[in-house]
Each structure stands twice: as C-alpha cells, then as structure tokens.
Coordinates of C-alpha atoms in Angstrom, one line a residue:
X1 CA -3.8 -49.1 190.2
X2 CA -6.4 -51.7 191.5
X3 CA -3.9 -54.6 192.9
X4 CA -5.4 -57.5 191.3
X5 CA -2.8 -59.2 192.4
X6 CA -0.1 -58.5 194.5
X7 CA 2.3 -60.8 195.7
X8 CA 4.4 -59.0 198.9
X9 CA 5.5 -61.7 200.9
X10 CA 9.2 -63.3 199.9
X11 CA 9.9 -66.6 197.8
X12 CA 11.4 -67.9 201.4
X13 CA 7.9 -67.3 202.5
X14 CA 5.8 -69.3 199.8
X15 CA 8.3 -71.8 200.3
X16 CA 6.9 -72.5 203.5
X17 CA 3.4 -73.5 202.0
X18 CA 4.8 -76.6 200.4
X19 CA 4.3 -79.9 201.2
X20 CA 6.4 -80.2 204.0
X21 CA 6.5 -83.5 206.1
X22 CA 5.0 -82.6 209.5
X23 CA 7.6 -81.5 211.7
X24 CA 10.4 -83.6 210.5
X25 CA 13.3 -81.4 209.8
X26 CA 14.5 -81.4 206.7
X27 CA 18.1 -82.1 205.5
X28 CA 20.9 -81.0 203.6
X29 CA 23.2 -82.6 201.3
X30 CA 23.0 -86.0 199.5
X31 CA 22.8 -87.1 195.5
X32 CA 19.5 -87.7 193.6
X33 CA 19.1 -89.7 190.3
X34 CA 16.7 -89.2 188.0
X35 CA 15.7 -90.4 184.6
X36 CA 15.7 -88.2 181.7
X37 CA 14.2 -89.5 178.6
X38 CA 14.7 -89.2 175.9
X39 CA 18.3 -87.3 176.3
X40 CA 17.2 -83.8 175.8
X41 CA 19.0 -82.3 172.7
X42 CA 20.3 -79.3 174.7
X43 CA 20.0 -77.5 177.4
X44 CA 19.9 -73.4 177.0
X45 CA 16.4 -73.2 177.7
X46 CA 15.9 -70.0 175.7
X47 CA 16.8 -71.7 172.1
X48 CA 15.4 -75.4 172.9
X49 CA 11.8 -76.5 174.7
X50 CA 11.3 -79.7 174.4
X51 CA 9.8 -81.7 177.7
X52 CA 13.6 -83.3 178.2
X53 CA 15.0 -80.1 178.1
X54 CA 12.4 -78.3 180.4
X55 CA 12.9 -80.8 183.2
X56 CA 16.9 -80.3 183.4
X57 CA 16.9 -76.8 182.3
X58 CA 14.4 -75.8 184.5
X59 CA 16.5 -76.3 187.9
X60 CA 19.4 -74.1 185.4
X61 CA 17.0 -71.2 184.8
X62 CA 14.5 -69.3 186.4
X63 CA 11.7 -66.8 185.4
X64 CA 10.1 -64.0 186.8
X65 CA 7.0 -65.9 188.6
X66 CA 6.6 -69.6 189.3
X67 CA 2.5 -71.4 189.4
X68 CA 1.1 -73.5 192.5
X69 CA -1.1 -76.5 191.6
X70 CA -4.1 -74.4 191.1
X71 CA -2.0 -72.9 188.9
X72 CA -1.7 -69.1 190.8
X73 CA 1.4 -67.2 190.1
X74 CA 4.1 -67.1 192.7
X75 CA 7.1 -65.5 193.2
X76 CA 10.3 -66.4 191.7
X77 CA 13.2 -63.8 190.3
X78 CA 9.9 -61.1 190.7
X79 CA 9.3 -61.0 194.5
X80 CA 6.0 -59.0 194.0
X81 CA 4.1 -57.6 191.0
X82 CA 1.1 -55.3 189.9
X83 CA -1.5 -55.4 187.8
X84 CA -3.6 -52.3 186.5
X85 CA -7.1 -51.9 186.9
X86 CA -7.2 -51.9 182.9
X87 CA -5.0 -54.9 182.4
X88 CA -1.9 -52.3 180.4
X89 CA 0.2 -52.0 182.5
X90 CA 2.2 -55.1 184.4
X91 CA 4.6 -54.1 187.0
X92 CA 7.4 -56.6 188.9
X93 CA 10.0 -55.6 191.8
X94 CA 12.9 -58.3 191.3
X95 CA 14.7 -60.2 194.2
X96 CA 18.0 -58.2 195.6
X97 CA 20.8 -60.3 195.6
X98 CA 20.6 -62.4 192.7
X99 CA 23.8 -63.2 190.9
X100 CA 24.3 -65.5 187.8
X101 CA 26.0 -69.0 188.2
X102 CA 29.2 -67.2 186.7
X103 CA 29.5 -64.1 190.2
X104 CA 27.7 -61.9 187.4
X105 CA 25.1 -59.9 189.4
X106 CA 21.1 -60.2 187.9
X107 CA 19.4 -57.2 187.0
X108 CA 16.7 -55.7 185.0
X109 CA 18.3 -55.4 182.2
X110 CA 18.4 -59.3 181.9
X111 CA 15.0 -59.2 181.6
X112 CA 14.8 -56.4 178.8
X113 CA 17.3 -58.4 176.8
X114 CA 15.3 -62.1 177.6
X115 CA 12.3 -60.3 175.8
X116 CA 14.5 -59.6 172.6
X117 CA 16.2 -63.0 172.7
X118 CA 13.3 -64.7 172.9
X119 CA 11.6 -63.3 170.4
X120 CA 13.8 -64.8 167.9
X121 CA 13.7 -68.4 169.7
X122 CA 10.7 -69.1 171.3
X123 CA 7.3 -69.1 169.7
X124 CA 4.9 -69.5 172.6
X125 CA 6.8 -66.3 173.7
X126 CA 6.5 -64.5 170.6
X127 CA 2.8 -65.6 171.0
X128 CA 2.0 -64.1 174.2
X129 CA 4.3 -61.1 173.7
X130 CA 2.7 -59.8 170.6
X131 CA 0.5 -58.0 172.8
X132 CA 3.2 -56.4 174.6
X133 CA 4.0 -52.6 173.2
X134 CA 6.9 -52.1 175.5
X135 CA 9.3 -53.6 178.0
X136 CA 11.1 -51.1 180.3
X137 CA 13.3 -51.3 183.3
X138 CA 13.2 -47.9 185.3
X139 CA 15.6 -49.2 187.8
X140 CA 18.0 -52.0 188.2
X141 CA 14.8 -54.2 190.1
X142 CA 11.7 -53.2 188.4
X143 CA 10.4 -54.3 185.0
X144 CA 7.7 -52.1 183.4
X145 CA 5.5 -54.3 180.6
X146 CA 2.9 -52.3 178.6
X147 CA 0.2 -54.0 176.9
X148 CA -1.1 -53.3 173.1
X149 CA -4.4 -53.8 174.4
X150 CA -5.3 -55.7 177.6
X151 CA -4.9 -59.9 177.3
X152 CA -6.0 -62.0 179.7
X153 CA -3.8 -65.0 180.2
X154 CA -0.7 -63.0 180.1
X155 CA -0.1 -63.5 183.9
X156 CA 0.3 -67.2 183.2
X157 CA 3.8 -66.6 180.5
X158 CA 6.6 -66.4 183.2
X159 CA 7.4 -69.8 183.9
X160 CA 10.5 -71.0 183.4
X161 CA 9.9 -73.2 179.9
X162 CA 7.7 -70.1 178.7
X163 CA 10.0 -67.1 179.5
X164 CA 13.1 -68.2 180.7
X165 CA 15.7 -65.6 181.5
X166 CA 18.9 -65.3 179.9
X167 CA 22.1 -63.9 180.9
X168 CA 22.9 -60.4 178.5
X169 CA 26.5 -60.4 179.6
X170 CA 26.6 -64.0 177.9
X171 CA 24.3 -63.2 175.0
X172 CA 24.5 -59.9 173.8
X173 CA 25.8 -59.3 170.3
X174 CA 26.5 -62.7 169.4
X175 CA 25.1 -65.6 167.3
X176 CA 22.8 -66.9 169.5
X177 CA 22.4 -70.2 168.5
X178 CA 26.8 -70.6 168.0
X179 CA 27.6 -69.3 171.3
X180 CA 29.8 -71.6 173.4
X181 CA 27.8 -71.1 176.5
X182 CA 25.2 -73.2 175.1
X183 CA 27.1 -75.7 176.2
X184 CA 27.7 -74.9 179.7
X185 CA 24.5 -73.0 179.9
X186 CA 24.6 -70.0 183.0
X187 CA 21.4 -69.4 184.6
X188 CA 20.0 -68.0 188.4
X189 CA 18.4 -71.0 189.2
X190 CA 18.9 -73.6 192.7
X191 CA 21.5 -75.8 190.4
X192 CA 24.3 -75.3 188.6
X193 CA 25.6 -76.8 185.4
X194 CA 28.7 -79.6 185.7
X195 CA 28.9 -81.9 183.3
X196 CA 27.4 -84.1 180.0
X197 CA 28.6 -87.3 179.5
X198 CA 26.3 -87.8 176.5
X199 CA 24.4 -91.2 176.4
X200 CA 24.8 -91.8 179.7
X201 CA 23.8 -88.5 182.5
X202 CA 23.8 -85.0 183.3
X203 CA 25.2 -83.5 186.5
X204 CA 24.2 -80.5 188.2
X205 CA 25.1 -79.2 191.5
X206 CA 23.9 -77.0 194.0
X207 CA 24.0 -73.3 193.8
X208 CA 25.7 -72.1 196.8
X209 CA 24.8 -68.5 196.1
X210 CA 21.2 -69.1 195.3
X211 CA 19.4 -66.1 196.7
X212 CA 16.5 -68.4 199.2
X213 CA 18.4 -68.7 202.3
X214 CA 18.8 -72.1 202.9
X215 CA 18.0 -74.0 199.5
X216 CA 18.4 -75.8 197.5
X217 CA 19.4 -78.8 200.3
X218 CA 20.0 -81.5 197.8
X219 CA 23.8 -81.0 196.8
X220 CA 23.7 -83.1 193.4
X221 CA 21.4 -83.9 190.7
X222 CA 22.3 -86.7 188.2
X223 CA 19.3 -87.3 184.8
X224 CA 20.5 -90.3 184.0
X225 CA 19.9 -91.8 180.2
X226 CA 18.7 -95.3 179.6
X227 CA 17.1 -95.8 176.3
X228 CA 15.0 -98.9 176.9
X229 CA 12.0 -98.6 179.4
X230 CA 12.6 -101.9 180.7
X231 CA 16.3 -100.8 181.7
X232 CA 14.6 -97.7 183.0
X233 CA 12.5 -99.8 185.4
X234 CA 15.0 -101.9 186.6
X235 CA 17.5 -98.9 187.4
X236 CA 14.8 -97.9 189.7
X237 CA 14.1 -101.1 191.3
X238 CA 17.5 -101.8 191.9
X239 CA 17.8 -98.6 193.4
X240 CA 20.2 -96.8 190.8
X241 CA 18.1 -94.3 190.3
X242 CA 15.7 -92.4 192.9
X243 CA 13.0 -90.9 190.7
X244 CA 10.6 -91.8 187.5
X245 CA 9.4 -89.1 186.3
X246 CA 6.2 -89.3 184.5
X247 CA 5.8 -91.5 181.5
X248 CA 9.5 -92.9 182.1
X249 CA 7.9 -96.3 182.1
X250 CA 5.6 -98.4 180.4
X251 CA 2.1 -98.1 181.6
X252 CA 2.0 -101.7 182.6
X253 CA 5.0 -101.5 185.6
X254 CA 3.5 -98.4 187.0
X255 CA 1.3 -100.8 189.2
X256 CA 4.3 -103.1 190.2
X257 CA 6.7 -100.9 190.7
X258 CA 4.5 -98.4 193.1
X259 CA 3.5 -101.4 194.8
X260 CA 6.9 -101.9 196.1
X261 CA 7.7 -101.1 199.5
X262 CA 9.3 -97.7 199.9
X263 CA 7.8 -96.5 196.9
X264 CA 5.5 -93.4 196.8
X265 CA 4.2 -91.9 193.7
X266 CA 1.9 -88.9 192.2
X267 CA 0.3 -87.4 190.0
X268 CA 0.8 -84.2 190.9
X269 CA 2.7 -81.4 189.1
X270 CA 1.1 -81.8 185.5
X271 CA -1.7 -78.6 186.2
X272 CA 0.0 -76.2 184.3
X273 CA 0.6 -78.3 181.4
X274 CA -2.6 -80.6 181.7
X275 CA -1.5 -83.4 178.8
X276 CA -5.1 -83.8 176.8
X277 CA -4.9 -86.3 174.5
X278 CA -7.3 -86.7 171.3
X279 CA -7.4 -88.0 167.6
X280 CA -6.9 -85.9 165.1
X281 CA -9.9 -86.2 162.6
X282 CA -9.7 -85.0 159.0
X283 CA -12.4 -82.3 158.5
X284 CA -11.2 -81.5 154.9
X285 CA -12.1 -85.5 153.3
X286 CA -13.0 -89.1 153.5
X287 CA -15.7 -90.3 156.4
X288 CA -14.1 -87.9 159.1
X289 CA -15.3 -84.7 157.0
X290 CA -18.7 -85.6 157.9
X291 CA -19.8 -84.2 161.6
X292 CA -22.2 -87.2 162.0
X293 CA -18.8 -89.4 161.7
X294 CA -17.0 -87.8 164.1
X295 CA -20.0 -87.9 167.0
X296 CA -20.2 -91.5 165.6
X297 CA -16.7 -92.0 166.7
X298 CA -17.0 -90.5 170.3
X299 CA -20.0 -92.5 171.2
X300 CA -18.4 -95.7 169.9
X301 CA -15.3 -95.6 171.8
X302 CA -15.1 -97.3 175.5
X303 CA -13.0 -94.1 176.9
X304 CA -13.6 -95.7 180.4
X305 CA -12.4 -99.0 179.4
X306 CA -9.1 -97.4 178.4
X307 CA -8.3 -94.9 181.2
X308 CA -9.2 -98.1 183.6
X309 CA -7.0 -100.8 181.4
X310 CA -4.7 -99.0 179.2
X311 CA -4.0 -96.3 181.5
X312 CA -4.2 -98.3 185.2
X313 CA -6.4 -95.6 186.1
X314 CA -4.5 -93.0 185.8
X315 CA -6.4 -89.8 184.3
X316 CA -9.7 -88.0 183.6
X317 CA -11.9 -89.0 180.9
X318 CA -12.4 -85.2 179.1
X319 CA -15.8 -83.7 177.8
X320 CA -14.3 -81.5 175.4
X321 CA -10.8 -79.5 173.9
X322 CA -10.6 -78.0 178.1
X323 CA -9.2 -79.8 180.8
X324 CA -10.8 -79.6 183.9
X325 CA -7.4 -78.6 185.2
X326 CA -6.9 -75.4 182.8
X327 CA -8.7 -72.3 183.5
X328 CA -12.0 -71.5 182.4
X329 CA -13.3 -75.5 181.8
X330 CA -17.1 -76.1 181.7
X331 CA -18.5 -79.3 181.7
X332 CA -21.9 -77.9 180.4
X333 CA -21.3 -79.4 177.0
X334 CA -22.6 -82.2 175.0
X335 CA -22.1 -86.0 176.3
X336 CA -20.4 -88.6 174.7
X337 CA -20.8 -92.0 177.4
X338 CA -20.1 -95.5 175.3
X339 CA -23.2 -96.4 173.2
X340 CA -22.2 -98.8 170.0
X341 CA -26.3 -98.5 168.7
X342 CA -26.2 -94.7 168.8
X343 CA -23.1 -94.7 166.6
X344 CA -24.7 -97.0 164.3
X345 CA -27.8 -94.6 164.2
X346 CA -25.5 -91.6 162.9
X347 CA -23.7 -93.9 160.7
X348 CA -26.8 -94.7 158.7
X349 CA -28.2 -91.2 159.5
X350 CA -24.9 -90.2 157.0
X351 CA -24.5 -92.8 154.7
X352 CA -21.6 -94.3 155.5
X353 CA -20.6 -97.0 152.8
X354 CA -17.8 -98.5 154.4
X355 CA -15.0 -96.7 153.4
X356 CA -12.0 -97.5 155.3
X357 CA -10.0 -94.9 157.3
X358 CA -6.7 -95.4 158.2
X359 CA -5.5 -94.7 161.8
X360 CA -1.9 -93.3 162.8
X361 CA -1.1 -94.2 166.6
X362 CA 2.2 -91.9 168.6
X363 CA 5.0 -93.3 168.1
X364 CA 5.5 -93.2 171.9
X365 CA 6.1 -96.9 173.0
X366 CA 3.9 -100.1 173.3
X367 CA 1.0 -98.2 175.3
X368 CA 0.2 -95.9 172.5
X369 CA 0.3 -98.9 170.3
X370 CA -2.3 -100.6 172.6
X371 CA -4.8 -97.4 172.8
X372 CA -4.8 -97.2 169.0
X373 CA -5.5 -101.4 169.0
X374 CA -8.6 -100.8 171.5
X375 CA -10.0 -97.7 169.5
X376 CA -9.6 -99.8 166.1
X377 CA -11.7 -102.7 168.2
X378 CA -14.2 -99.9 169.5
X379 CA -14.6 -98.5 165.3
X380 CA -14.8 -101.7 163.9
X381 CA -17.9 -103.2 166.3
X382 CA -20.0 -100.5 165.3
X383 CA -19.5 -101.4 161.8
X384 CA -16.2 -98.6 160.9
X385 CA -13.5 -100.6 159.2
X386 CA -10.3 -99.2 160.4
X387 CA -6.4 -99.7 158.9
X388 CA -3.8 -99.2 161.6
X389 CA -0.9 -97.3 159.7
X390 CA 2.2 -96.8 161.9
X391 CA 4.5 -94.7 161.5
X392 CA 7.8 -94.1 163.6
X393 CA 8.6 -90.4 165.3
X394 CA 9.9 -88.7 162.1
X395 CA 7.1 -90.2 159.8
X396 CA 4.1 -89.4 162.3
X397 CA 5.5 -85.9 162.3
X398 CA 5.6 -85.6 158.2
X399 CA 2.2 -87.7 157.5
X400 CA 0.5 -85.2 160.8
X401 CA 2.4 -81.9 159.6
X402 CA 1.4 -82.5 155.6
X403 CA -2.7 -83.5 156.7
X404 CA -1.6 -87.3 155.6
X405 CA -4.2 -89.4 157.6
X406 CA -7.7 -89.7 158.8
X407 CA -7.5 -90.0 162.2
X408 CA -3.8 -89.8 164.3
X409 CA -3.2 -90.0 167.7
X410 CA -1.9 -86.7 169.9
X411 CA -1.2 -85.1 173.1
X412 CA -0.7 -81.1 173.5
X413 CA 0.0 -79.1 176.5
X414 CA -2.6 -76.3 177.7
X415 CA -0.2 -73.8 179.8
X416 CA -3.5 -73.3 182.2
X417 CA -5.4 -71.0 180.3
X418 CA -7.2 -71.9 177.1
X419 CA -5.6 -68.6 174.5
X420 CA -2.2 -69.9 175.6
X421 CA -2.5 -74.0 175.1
X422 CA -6.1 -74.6 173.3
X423 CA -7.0 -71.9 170.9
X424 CA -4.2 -72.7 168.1
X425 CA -5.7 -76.2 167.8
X426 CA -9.5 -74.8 166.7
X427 CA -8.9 -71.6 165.0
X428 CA -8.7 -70.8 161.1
X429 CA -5.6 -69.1 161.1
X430 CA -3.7 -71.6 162.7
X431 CA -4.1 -74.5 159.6
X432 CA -0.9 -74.3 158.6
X433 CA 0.8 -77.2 156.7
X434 CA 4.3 -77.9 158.3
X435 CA 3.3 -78.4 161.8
X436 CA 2.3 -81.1 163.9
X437 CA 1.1 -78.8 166.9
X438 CA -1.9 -76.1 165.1
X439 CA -5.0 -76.6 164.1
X440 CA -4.2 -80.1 161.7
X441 CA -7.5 -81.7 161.6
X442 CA -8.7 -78.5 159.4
X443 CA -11.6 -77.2 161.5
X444 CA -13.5 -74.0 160.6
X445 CA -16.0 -71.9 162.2
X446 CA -15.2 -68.1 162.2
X447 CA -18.2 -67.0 164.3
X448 CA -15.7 -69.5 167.1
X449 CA -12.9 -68.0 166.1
X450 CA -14.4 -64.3 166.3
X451 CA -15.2 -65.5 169.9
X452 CA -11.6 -66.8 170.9
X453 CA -9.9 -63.8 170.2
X454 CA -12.6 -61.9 172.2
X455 CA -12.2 -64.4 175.2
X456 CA -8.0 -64.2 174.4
X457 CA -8.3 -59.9 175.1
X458 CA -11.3 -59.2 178.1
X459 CA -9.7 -58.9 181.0
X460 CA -13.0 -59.6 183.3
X461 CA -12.7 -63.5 184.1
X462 CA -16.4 -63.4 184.6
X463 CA -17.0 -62.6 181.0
X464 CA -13.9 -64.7 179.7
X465 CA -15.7 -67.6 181.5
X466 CA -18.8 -67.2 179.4
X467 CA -17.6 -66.7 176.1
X468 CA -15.3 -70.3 176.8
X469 CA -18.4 -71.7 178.1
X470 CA -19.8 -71.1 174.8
X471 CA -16.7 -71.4 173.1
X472 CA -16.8 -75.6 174.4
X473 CA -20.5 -76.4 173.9
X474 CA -20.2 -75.5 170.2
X475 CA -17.0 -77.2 169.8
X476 CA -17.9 -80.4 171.8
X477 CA -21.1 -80.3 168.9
X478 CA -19.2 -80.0 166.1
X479 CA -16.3 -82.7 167.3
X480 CA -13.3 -81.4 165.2
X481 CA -11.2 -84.0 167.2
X482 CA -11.9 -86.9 169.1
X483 CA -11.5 -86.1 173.1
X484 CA -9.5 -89.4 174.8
X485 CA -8.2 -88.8 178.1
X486 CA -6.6 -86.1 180.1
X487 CA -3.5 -88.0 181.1
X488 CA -2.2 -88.1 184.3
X489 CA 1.8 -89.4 183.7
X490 CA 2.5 -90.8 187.9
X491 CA 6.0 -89.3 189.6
X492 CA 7.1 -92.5 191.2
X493 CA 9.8 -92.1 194.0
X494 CA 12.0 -93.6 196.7
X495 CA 9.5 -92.1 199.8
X496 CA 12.7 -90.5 201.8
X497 CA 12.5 -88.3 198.5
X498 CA 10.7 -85.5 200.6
X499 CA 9.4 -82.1 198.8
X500 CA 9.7 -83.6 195.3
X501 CA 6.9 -81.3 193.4
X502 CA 5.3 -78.5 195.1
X503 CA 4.1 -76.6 192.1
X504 CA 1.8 -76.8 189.3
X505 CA 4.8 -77.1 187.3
X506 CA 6.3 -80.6 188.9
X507 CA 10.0 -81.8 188.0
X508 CA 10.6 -78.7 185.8
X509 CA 11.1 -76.7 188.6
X510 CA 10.3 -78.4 191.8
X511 CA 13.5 -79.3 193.1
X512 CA 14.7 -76.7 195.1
X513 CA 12.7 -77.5 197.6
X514 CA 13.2 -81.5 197.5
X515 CA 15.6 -82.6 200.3
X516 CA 16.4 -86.6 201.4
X517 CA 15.7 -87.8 204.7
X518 CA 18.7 -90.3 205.6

C-alpha cells in the first residue's frame, strides 16, 4: 500500500492545532447558549439532515474522520487510516476506549451496521456508498471498505452529517424510524442528550466519558428557539444568548451587533459546505431556454453591488457552479463583470420580444426578498421585464420541485469536492421532477456529463483537476444557472467564547474544543 494518507498521530494531538488563544489556559465548566433556527425537526442524525439538525446533532454523534478548514481529513472515531495505491481498498484503526452515551462499549461493528442503516435513510450516503462493494470489520477496531471501482471524493463522506454513526445495540432489528431512542438519541460524541422543551431549547451536557482526555470543557449547551429574528437579536444583545450562528439574523444587524463591544465574529467554518447561491433558469421554455438570455442575465446583474449592500460584504462573488473553497475550482472560465449594453447586445442578438419572466425569490426572510428586488431592478434596466412571484417555504418547494418558474432563487451545499455537492445540479440523470435539490433548471450536455462521471472515478487529482477545469469553462459558457454569490453566513460571539470553530465544518462539530474564559 502507498500511504496516501495516513493519519498516526491521536485526535488529542490535532486538537492541539486549533485555534488556541496564546498561552492563556483554557477552562472548564460553564453554560453556553446558542440559537437554533428554525427548531430542527429531530435529532437522530442518521434519519433526519437538515442544517438545524446537523448543528445540535453533530456535538450527539460522531463519524469516523472530521475536516480542517482546508477541508483535509482528521481523526475522529478513526484514529488513523490507509489508502491503497489503487484507490480500492480504504482501511481505518478506531479509537480504544470509546463507549456510547448509554456505558455501551463502540466497536466495529457499529460501523458495519451504520453502513446498512444508512443506506435506507440517508441519500448523500447511499450516493457515495454505491461505489462501495464491501464493508468488513476484521477486528473489533479496524474497518475494511472495498471499492467497486476507485472514486475520488470518497475520503471526504465521514463527517458527521454525511456518515454519522449509529449505535447497533439501539438499532438493530427494529423499525428504524419508530424507535423510542429517537427521542433521546445515543451517540459517542463530546455531549450528551438531556432534554427538549419544544418551542423553547435543547439541552445537552457534557460527556464525562468522552474518550479525548480532557474535553469537552464546556459543561452545558442550551439551542435556544426564538422564531422572530428580531427577538433573536435582542436575546444576543441582552446577553441571553452567547452565540449567532450563521444566518440567525437579518443581514442588516450583522454590522450593529458585531460592532458592539465584546463582540467577535467569523466567517469561518462554512469550507466544507461552501453555500453557493444561484438562479435557477429554465432551459426547457420561455426567454431562459435561449443561452444568449442567460449570458444576458449574468452580465446585467451588479453581483458586486449586492455582496457589498445586500450582503454587508460578506462573501465571494463566484465565476461559475465551483466555489473557490471546494476542491478542484478554476477560475479560468468565462467572465461575467456588470455591463447593461453587452446584455442589450445579446438581447437583440436573440430576439427578445419582451416576454415577461416571472421570478421566485427563498422564502428565507426579508434579505432574500431584497436580493430578488435588486436583480428584478438589474433585468428590467437592460430592457427584461420581470414579475416577482413569491411564494412561502412549502410553495417555493412545489413550484421549484414541479419546474414551475423561470428563474428562482437557491442555495446548495458542495461537501468540498465537486462529485459529492456539484455534479447532481448539471447532469442529465439527475432531472428529476419531485425535488428541489437536482438538476431543476433542465440542463443537458452528455459530452459534460460523460466527463463528470470520469472526473467522479480517477483517482489522480492531477487528472481530476483537468477534466473539472474543463468541466467549468464549458458550463460557465453555457450558463444553465445564474452564479450569485458564494455566501459567507458570520459566527457572531460573546469574545470570552474561546475555540468556537476549528474545523472546516464550524458549529456542527466544533464544540468540543470551545471553552469560556471567566
């Protein structure tokens, strides 16, 4: 075996790479609240994955690795693991000493049953495990994955919120989604479940047996729900609650409230999930079918204007369906800068009568209202009449899901490699009515998709970098979608919050490590 990676040193040891303050000691004990919105609808991590959901259930449940901000795989449950020269054969030595919340002790065979749970629960599993022929556990701390044939991105499934792992004394032979413990939920992580009070907070305490010598130091966690984002920012303010996590407030008191003394915040902690924002844009009828629209629409929104305005700065404008935080990004692609007369020169190049095209902003609060105001202002200088047609949560997800719009707002996640977060959203085989979250705007081009699954299986990163270079320059030509920002959602903080996120993963998994300096 070539080690193409291999991870020897402990999870104690990585530890000590985080963002420690100098050489002030850190210290135990205290209580930390935290918002949580909106209240996640559970919290067994292996049957629900929504955001709310990752962020509490994260500190419940562990996986094998954990990812650093430039999003390199780190020990967690597996203390060290192999990778074969041939990219078939994956090999991970557990920690010793791990016991579930319940005394249970962790083995192995945890991990063999996670792989079958989740196969029935999780779909970005089942998506990155159907290139797994076998699962094996030769010993009580060793786990044995064979590959079908060698895929690249594989080493970045075993975060928590992609491969969380389960507890088979819990789970085995019963209805999964009916088990009681669903409601207490058991994991290995730094806290343990306490209580629900629904509507109102979550309460987790610290795992006295967690297997790290000497974490996690804080000794209570409370995600506290508050429905309105005003109340949210006043709970902060008034010091009721110690952390914001990102997009817990309105755009417009970010500036205020990190502008208040005591107050730290950051944008850290997003890499691995790298938020890219974009219009959908029909490709199937009306204006948006035509390519020479869609180009028309790039060059005639101010994307500047609204990461500086709408955004307070916060974010990246993107060149194409890559962020520059996910693996393999090039920036050697077409340009789109802010030119109104070049979008009025491919509007006449096409035609374009005036048809109207009706725009669908996210449901998401009053900034997403604004963005979809601005771009509406942007279309209809150049001469593109626009109808705003909102839509609350339910509706956006039925008019998205059943191809009901021109152009709707989106955001998707990119799990730091482009197979894993990007591909569904430009390949043919992923236009499937029913789903907010594929390839909705319609786009085809099999010689692309030919290429994507080739990029998805070579295991030489060299080569995998070239075909995704080519991969974004035809892409960014063709426009499918309409690139908007890559969104940076600012952690604000009380600053004795010390150690808040020291991986690429943020709040989901970050806060074994936080302590509070008194």
């Amino acid at each position: 075996m070539k080690h193409l990676r291999l991870t020897t040193f402990l999870v104690a040891a990585a530890m000590a790479t985080g963002a420690t303050t100098g050489a002030m000691a850190q210290q135990d004990g205290g209580r930390l609240d935290l918002i949580v919105q909106p209240e996640p609808p559970g919290l067994m991590l292996g049957l629900v994955q929504n955001g709310p959901t990752q962020m509490v259930a994260g500190q419940i449940y562990e996986s094998l690795l954990r990812y650093n901000k430039d999003l390199e795989p780190q020990p967690s449950l597996a203390k060290e693991w192999e990778i074969a020269e041939d990219g078939m054969t994956y090999t991970f030595k557990l920690q010793e000493g791990v016991t579930w919340h319940d005394g249970e002790p962790f083995t192995s065979a945890d991990v063999v049953f996670s792989t079958v749970f989740l196969q029935d629960n999780h779909a970005r599993f089942r998506g990155a495990f159907s290139h797994v022929e076998s699962v094996e556990a030769p010993d009580d701390l060793t786990i044995v994955i064979k590959m079908k044939e060698p895929y690249g991105p594989f080493i970045n499934a075993f975060e928590a919120g992609s491969m969380p792992i389960v507890p088979k004394h819990i789970y085995e032979g019963t209805d999964y989604a009916t088990n009681e413990m669903n409601n207490t939920p058991i994991g290995t992580g730094p806290y343990k479940f306490v209580e629900w009070e629904k509507g109102s907070f979550i309460h987790l305490t610290k795992n006295e047996d967690y297997y790290i010598d000497g974490l996690p130091h804080i000794d209570d966690l409370y995600y506290r729900v508050v429905p309105d984002a005003a109340s949210r920012a006043v709970a902060f303010e008034t010091g009721e609650v110690q952390v914001l996590p990102g997009g817990a407030v309105e755009n417009w008191d970010v500036k205020r409230l990190t502008e208040m003394e005591g107050v730290c915040s950051t944008s850290d902690g997003w890499e691995f999930f790298a938020p890219h924002a974009w219009m959908w844009l029909n490709n199937r009828e009306g204006p948006t079918s035509n390519k020479l629209f869609r180009q028309a629409v790039m060059y005639a929104m101010d994307r500047e204007f609204v990461k500086d305005v709408v955004w307070n700065g916060y974010g990246t404008v993107p060149t194409g369906p890559v962020s520059s935080k996910t693996n393999f990004y090039s920036d050697d692609v077409p340009q789109y800068p802010h030119d109104p007369e070049k979008a009025k020169e491919l509007l006449a190049e096409m035609g374009y009568d005036g048809t109207p095209v009706r725009l669908l902003p996210l449901p998401y609060g009053e900034t997403w209202q604004r963005w979809a105001e601005a771009v509406k202002q942007n279309l209809e200088e150049v001469g593109i009449k626009v109808d705003i047609d909102s839509a609350d949560v339910a509706g956006w997800n039925e008019k998205t899901a059943n191809w009901d719009y021109d152009m709707a707002f989106t955001y998707l996640y990119q799990y730091g490699d482009p197979a894993l977060g990007v591909a569904r959203n430009y390949v043919e085989s992923q236009i499937k009515k029913g789903s907010p979250w594929n390839n909705v705007e319609g786009y085809v081009n099999p010689e692309m998709d030919k290429m994507w699954e080739a990029a998805a299986l070579e295991p030489d990163n060299a080569k995998r970098q070239e075909m995704y270079t080519t991969i974004q320059k035809q892409i960014v030509e063709d426009v499918p979608v309409a690139w908007l920002l890559e969104i940076e959602f600012p952690t604000i903080y009380r600053c004795n919050v010390k150690n808040l996120i020291t991986t690429g993963i943020g709040l989901n998994d970050g806060l074994r490590d936080a302590w509070i300096e008194e």
